[in-house]
PDB file of C-alpha atoms in Angstrom:
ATOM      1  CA  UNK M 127     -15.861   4.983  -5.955  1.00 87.00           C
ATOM      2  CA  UNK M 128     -12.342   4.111  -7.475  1.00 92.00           C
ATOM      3  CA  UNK M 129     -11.998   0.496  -8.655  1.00 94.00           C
ATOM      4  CA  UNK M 130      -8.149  -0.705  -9.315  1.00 96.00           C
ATOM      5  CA  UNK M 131      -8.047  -3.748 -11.478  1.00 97.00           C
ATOM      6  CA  UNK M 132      -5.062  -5.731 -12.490  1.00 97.00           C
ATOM      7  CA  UNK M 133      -4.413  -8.106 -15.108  1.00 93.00           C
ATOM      8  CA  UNK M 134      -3.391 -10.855 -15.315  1.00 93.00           C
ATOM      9  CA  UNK M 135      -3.826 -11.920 -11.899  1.00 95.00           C
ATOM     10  CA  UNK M 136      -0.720 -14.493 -11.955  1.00 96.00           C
ATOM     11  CA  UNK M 137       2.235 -14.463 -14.565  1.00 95.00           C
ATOM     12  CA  UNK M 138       5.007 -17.131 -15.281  1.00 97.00           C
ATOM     13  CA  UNK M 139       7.926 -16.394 -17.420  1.00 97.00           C
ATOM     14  CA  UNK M 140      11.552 -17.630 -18.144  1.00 97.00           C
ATOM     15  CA  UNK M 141      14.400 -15.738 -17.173  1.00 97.00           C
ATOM     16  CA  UNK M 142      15.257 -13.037 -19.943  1.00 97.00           C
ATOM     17  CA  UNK M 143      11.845 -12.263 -21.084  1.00 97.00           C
ATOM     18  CA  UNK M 144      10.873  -8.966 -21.298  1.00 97.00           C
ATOM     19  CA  UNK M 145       6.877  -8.400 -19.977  1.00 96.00           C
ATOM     20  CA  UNK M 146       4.320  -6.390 -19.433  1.00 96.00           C
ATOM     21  CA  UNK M 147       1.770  -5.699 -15.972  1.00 97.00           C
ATOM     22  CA  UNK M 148      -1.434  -4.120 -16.423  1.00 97.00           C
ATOM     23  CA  UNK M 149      -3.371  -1.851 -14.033  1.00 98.00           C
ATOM     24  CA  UNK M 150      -6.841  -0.002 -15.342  1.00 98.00           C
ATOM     25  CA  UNK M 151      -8.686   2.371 -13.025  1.00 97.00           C
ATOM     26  CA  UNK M 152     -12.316   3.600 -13.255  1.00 96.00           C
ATOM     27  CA  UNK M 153     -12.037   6.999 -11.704  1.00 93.00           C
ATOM     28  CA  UNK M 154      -9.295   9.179 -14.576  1.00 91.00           C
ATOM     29  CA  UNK M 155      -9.328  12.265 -11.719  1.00 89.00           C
ATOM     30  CA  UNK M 156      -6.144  10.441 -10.077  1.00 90.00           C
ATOM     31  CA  UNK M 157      -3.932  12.905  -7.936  1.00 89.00           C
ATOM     32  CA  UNK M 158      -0.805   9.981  -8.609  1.00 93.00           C
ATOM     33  CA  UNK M 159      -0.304   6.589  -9.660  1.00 95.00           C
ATOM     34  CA  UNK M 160       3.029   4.065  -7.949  1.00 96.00           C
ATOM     35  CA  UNK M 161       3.707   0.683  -8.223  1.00 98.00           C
ATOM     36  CA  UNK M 162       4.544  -1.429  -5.809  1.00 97.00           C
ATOM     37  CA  UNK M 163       6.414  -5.253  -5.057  1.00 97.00           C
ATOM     38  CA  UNK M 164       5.498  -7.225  -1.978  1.00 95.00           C
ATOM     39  CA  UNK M 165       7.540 -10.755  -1.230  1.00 95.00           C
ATOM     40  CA  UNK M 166       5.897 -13.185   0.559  1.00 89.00           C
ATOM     41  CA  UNK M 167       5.325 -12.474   4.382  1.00 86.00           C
ATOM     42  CA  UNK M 168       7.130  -8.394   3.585  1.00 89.00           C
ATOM     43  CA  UNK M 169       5.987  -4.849   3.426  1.00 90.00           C
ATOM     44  CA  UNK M 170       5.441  -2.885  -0.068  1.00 94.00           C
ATOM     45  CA  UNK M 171       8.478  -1.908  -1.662  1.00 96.00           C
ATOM     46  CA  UNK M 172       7.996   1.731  -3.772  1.00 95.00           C
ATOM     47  CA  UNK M 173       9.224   1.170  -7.147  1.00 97.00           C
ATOM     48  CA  UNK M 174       8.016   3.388  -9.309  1.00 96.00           C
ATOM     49  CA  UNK M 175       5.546   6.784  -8.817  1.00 94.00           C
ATOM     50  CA  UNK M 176       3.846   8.933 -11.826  1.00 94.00           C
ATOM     51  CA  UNK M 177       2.569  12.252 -10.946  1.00 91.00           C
ATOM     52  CA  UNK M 178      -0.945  12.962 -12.869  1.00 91.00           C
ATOM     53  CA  UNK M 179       0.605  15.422 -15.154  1.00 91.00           C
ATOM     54  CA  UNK M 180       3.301  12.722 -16.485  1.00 93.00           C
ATOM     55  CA  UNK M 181       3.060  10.074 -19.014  1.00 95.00           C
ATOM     56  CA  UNK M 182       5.903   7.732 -18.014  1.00 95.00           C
ATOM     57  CA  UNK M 183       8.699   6.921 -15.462  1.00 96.00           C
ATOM     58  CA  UNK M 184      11.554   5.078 -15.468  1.00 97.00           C
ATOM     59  CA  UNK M 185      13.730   2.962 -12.654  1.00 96.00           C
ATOM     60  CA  UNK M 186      16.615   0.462 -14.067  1.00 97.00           C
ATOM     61  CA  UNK M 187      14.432  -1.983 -15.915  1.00 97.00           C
ATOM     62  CA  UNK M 188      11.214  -0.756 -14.818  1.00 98.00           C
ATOM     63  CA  UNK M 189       8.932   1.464 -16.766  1.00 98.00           C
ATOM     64  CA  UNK M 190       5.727   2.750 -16.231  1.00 97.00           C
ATOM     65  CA  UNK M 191       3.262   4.662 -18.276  1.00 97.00           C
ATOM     66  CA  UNK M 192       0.196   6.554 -17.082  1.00 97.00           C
ATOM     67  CA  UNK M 193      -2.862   7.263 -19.777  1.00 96.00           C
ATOM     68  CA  UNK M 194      -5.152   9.045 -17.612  1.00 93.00           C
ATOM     69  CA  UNK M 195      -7.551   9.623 -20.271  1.00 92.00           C
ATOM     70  CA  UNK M 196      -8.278   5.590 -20.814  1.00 95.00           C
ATOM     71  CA  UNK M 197      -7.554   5.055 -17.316  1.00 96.00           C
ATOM     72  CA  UNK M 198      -4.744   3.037 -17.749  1.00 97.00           C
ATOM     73  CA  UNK M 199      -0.971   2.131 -16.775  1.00 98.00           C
ATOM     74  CA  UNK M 200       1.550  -0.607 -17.484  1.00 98.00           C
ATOM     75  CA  UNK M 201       4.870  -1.276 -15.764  1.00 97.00           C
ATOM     76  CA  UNK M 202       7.028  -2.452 -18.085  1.00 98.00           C
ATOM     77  CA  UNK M 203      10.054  -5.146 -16.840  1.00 98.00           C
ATOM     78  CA  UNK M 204      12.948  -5.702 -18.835  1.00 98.00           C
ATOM     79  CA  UNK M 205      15.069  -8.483 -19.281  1.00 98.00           C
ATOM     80  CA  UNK M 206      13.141 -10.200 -16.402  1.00 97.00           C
ATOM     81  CA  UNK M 207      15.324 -12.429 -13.547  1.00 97.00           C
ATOM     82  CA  UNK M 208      14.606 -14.602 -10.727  1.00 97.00           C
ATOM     83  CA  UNK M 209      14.949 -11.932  -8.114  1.00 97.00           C
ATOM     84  CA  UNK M 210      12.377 -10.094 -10.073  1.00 97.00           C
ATOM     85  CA  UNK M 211       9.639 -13.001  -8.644  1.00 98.00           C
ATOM     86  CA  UNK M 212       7.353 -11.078  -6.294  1.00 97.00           C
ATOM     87  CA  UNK M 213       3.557  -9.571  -6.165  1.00 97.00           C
ATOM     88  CA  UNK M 214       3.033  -6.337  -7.685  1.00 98.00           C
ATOM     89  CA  UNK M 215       0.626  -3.771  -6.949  1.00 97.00           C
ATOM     90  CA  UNK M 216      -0.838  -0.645  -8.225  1.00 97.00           C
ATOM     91  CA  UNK M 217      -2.494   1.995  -6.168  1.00 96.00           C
ATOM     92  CA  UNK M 218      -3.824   5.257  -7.050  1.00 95.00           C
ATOM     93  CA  UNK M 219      -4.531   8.209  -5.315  1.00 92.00           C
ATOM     94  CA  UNK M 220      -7.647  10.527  -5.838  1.00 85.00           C
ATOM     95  CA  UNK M 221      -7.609  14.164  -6.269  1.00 78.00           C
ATOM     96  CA  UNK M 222      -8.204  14.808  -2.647  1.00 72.00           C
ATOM     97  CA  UNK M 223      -4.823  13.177  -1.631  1.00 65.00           C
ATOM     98  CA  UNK M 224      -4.802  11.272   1.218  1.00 82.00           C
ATOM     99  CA  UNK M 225      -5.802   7.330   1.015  1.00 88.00           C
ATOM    100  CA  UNK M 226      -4.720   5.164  -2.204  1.00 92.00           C
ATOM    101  CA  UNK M 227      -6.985   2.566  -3.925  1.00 94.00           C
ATOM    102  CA  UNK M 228      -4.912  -0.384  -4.672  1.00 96.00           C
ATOM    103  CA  UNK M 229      -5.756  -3.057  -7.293  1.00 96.00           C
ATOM    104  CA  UNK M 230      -5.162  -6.533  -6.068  1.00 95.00           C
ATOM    105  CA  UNK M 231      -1.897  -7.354  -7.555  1.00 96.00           C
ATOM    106  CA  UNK M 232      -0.090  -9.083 -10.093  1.00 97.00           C
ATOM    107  CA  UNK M 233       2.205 -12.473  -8.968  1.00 97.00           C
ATOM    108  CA  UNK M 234       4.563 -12.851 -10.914  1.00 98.00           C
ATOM    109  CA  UNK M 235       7.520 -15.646 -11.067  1.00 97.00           C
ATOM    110  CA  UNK M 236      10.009 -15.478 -12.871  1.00 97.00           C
ATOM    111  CA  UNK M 237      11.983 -19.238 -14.021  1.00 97.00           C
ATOM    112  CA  UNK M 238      15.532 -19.485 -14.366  1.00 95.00           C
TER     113      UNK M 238
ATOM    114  CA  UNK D 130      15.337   5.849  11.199  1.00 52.00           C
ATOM    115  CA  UNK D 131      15.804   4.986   7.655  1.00 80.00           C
ATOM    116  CA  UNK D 132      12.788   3.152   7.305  1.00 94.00           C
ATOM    117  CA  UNK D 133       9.320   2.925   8.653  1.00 96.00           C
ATOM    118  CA  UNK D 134       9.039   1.109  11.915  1.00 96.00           C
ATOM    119  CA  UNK D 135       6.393  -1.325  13.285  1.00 97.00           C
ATOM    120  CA  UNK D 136       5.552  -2.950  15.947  1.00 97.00           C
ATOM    121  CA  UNK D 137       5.558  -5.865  17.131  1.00 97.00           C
ATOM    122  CA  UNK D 138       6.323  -7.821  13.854  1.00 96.00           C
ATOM    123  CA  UNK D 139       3.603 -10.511  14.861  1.00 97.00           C
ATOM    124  CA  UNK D 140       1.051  -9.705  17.562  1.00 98.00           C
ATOM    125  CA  UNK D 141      -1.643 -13.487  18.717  1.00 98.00           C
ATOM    126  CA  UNK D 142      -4.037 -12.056  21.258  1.00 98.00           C
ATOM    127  CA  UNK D 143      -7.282 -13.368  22.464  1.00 97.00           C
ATOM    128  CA  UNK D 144     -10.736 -12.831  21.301  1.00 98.00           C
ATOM    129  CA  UNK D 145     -11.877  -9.997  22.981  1.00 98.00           C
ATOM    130  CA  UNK D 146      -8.768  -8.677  24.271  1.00 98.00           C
ATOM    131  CA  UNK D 147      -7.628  -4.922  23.296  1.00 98.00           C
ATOM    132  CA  UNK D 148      -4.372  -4.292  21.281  1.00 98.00           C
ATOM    133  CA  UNK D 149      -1.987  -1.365  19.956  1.00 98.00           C
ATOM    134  CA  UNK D 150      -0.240  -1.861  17.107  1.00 98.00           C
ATOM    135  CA  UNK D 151       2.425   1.031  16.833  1.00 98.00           C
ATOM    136  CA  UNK D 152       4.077   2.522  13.356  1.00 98.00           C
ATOM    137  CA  UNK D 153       7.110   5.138  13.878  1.00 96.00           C
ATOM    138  CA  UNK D 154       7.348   6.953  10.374  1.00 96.00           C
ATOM    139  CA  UNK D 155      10.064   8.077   8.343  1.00 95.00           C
ATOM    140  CA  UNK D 156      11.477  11.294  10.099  1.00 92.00           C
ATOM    141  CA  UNK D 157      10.099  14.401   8.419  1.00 91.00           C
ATOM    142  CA  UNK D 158       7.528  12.736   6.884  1.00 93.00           C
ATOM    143  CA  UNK D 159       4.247  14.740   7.541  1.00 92.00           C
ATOM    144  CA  UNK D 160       1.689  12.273   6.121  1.00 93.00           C
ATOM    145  CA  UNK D 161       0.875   8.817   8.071  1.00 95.00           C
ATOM    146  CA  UNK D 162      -1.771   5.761   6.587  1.00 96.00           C
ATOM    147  CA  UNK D 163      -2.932   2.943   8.330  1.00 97.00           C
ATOM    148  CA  UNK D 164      -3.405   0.115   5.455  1.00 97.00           C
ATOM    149  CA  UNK D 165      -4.860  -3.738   6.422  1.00 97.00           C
ATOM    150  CA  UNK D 166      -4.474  -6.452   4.217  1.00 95.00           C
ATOM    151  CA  UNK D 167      -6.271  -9.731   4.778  1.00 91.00           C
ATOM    152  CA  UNK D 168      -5.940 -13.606   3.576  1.00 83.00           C
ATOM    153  CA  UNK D 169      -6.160 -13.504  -0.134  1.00 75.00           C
ATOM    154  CA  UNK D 170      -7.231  -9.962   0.046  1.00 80.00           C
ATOM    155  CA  UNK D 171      -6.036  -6.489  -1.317  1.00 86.00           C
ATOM    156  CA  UNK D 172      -5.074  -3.540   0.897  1.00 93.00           C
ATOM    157  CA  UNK D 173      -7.994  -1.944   2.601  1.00 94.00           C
ATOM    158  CA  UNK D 174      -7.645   1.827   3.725  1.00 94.00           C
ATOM    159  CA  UNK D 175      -8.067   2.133   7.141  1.00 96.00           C
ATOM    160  CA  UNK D 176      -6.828   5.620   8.496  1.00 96.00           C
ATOM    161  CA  UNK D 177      -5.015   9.252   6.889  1.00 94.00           C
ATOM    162  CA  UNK D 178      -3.050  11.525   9.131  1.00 94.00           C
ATOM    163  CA  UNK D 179      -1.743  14.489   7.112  1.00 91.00           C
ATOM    164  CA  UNK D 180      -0.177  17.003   9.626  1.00 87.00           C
ATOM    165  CA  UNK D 181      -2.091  19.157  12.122  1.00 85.00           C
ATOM    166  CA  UNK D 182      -5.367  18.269  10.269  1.00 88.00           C
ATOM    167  CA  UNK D 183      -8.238  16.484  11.257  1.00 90.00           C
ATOM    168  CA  UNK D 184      -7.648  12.323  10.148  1.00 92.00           C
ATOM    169  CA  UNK D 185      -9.703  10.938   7.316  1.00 93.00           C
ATOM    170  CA  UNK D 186     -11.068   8.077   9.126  1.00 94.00           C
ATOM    171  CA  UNK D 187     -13.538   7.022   6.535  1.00 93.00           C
ATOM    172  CA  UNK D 188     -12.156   3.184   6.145  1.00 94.00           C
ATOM    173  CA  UNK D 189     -11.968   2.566  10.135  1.00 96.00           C
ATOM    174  CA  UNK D 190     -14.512  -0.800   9.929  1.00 95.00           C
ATOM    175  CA  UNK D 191     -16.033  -0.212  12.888  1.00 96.00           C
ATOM    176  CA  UNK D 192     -16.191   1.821  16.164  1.00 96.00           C
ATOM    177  CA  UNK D 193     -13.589  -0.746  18.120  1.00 98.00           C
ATOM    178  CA  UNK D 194     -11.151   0.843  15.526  1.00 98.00           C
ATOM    179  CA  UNK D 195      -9.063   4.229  16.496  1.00 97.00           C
ATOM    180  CA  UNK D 196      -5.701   5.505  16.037  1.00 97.00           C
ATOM    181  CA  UNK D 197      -3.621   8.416  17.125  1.00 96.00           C
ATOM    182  CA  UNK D 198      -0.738  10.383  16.074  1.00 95.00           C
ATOM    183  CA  UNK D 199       1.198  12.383  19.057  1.00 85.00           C
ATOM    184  CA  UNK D 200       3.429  15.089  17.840  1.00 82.00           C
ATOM    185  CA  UNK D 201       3.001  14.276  14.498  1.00 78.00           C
ATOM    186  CA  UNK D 202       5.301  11.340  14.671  1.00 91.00           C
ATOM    187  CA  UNK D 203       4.597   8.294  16.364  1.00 95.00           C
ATOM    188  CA  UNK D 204       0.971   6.250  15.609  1.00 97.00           C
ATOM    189  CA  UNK D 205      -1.153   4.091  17.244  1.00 98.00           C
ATOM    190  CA  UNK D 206      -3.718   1.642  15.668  1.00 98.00           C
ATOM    191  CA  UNK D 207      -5.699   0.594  18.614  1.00 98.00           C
ATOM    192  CA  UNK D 208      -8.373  -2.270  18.232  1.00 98.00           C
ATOM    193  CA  UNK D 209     -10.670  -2.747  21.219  1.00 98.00           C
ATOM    194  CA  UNK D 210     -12.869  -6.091  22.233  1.00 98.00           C
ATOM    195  CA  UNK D 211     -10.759  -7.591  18.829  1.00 98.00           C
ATOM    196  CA  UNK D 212     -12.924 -10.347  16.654  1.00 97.00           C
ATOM    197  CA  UNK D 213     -11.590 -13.273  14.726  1.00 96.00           C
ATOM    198  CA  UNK D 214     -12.221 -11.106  11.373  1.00 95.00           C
ATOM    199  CA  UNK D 215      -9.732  -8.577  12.641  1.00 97.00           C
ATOM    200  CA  UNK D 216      -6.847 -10.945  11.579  1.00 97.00           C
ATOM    201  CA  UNK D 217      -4.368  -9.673   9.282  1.00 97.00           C
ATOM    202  CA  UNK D 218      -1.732  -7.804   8.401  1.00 96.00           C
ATOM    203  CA  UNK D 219      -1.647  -4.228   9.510  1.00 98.00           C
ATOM    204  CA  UNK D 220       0.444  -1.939   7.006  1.00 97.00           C
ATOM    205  CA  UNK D 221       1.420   1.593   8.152  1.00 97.00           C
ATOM    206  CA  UNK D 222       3.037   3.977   5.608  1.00 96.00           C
ATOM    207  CA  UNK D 223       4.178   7.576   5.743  1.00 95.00           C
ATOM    208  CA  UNK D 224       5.551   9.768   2.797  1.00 92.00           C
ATOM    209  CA  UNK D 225       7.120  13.515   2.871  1.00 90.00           C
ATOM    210  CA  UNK D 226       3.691  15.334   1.942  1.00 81.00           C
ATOM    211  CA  UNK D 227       0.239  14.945   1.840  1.00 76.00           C
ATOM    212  CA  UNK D 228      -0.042  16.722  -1.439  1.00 75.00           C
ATOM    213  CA  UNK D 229       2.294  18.258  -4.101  1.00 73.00           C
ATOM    214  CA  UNK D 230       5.284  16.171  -5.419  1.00 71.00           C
ATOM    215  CA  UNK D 231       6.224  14.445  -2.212  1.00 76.00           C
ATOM    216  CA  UNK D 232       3.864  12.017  -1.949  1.00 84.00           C
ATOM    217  CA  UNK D 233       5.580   8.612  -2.583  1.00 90.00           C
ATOM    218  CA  UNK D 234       4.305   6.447   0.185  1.00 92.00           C
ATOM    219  CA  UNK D 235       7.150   4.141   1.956  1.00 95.00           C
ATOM    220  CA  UNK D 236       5.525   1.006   3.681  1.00 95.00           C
ATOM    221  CA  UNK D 237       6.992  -0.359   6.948  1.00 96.00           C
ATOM    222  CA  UNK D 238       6.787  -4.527   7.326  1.00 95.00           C
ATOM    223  CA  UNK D 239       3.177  -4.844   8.750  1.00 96.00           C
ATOM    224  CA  UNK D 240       2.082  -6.497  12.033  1.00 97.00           C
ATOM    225  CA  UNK D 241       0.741  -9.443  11.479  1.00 97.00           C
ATOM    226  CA  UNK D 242      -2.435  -9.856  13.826  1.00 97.00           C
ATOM    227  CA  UNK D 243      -3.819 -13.388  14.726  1.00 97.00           C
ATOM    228  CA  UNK D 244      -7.366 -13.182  16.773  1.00 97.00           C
ATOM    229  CA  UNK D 245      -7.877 -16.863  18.165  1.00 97.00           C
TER     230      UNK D 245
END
């Protein structure tokens, strides 16, 4: 069974940092990997999606990497701002497609 | 639409009462989930439509739990005799494909479901 676990569970930084989101997974046959934001009381917002086969995307400030092998991925925010002050979540797919395992999420605030 | 659609946005019924929740994908898109999300909780796979093929209904909790797709567009999450624990917020999201590139999932808003 797929476990999704993100660290840390709650982040604070000022405005202009740069900063890093962790997701590990314990299952490395993943069909795809995407982040996610939720703001309070929303839906998910897609931000960023890395097919099996690729090591890294990139959106704007956003970056993700995907080491399959170590069952890993970051999402990398530059230059951080207030509006960047949401939950973020992870969720991978298995190999048979269909439903995602998603990791509990990552809060982060960001201080002007 | 340009987005995916549910309804209604916030849904208080009655223990033991029956509701529908609905969730009108993206148009085009050929794969469908039903996602719930409770208090202080991560998201919890509920439900998989992926075209003319048979669901994956392996997360449905329990057999008061069904859902539909008609014409491959329009879902249903249907929750019979609902209990207290069925409170929560209800994600549906679609993407293009099932498999193969296409398969960023978009998330509509959720209904949020209050059992009193």
């Amino acid at each position: 069974k797929q476990e999704v676990t993100q660290i840390p569970a709650a982040l604070s930084v000022p405005e202009g940092e740069n900063l890093v989101l962790n997701c590990s997974f314990t299952d490395s046959a993943i069909y795809n990997l995407q982040w996610f934001r939720q703001d309070p009381g929303k839906g998910l917002t897609s931000l960023l999606l890395i097919q099996s086969s690729q090591r890294e995307q990139t959106s704007g400030r956003l970056n993700a990497s995907l080491d399959k092998s170590s069952g890993r991925s970051t999402l990398y925010i530059a230059a951080s701002q207030p509006g960047d002050s949401a939950t973020y979540l992870c969720a991978v797919k298995g190999t048979n497609a269909g439903k995602s395992t998603f990791g509990d999420g990552t809060t982060l605030t960001v201080k002007p | 639409g340009a987005g995916v659609s549910q309804s209604p946005s916030n849904k208080v019924t009655e223990k033991g009462k029956d509701v529908e929740l609905r969730c009108d994908p993206i148009s085009g898109h050929t794969a469908l989930y039903w996602y719930r999300q409770s208090l202080g909780q991560g998201l919890e796979f509920l439900i998989y439509f992926q075209g003319n093929s048979a669901p994956d209904k392996s997360g449905l909790p329990s057999d008061r739990f069904s859902a539909e797709r008609t014409g491959g567009s329009v879902s249903t999450l249907t929750i019979q005799r609902t209990q207290q624990e069925d409170s929560a917020v209800y994600l549906c999201a679609s993407s293009l494909a099932g498999t193969g590139r296409y398969t960023e999932a978009f998330f509509g808003q959720g209904t949020r479901l209050t059992v009193v």
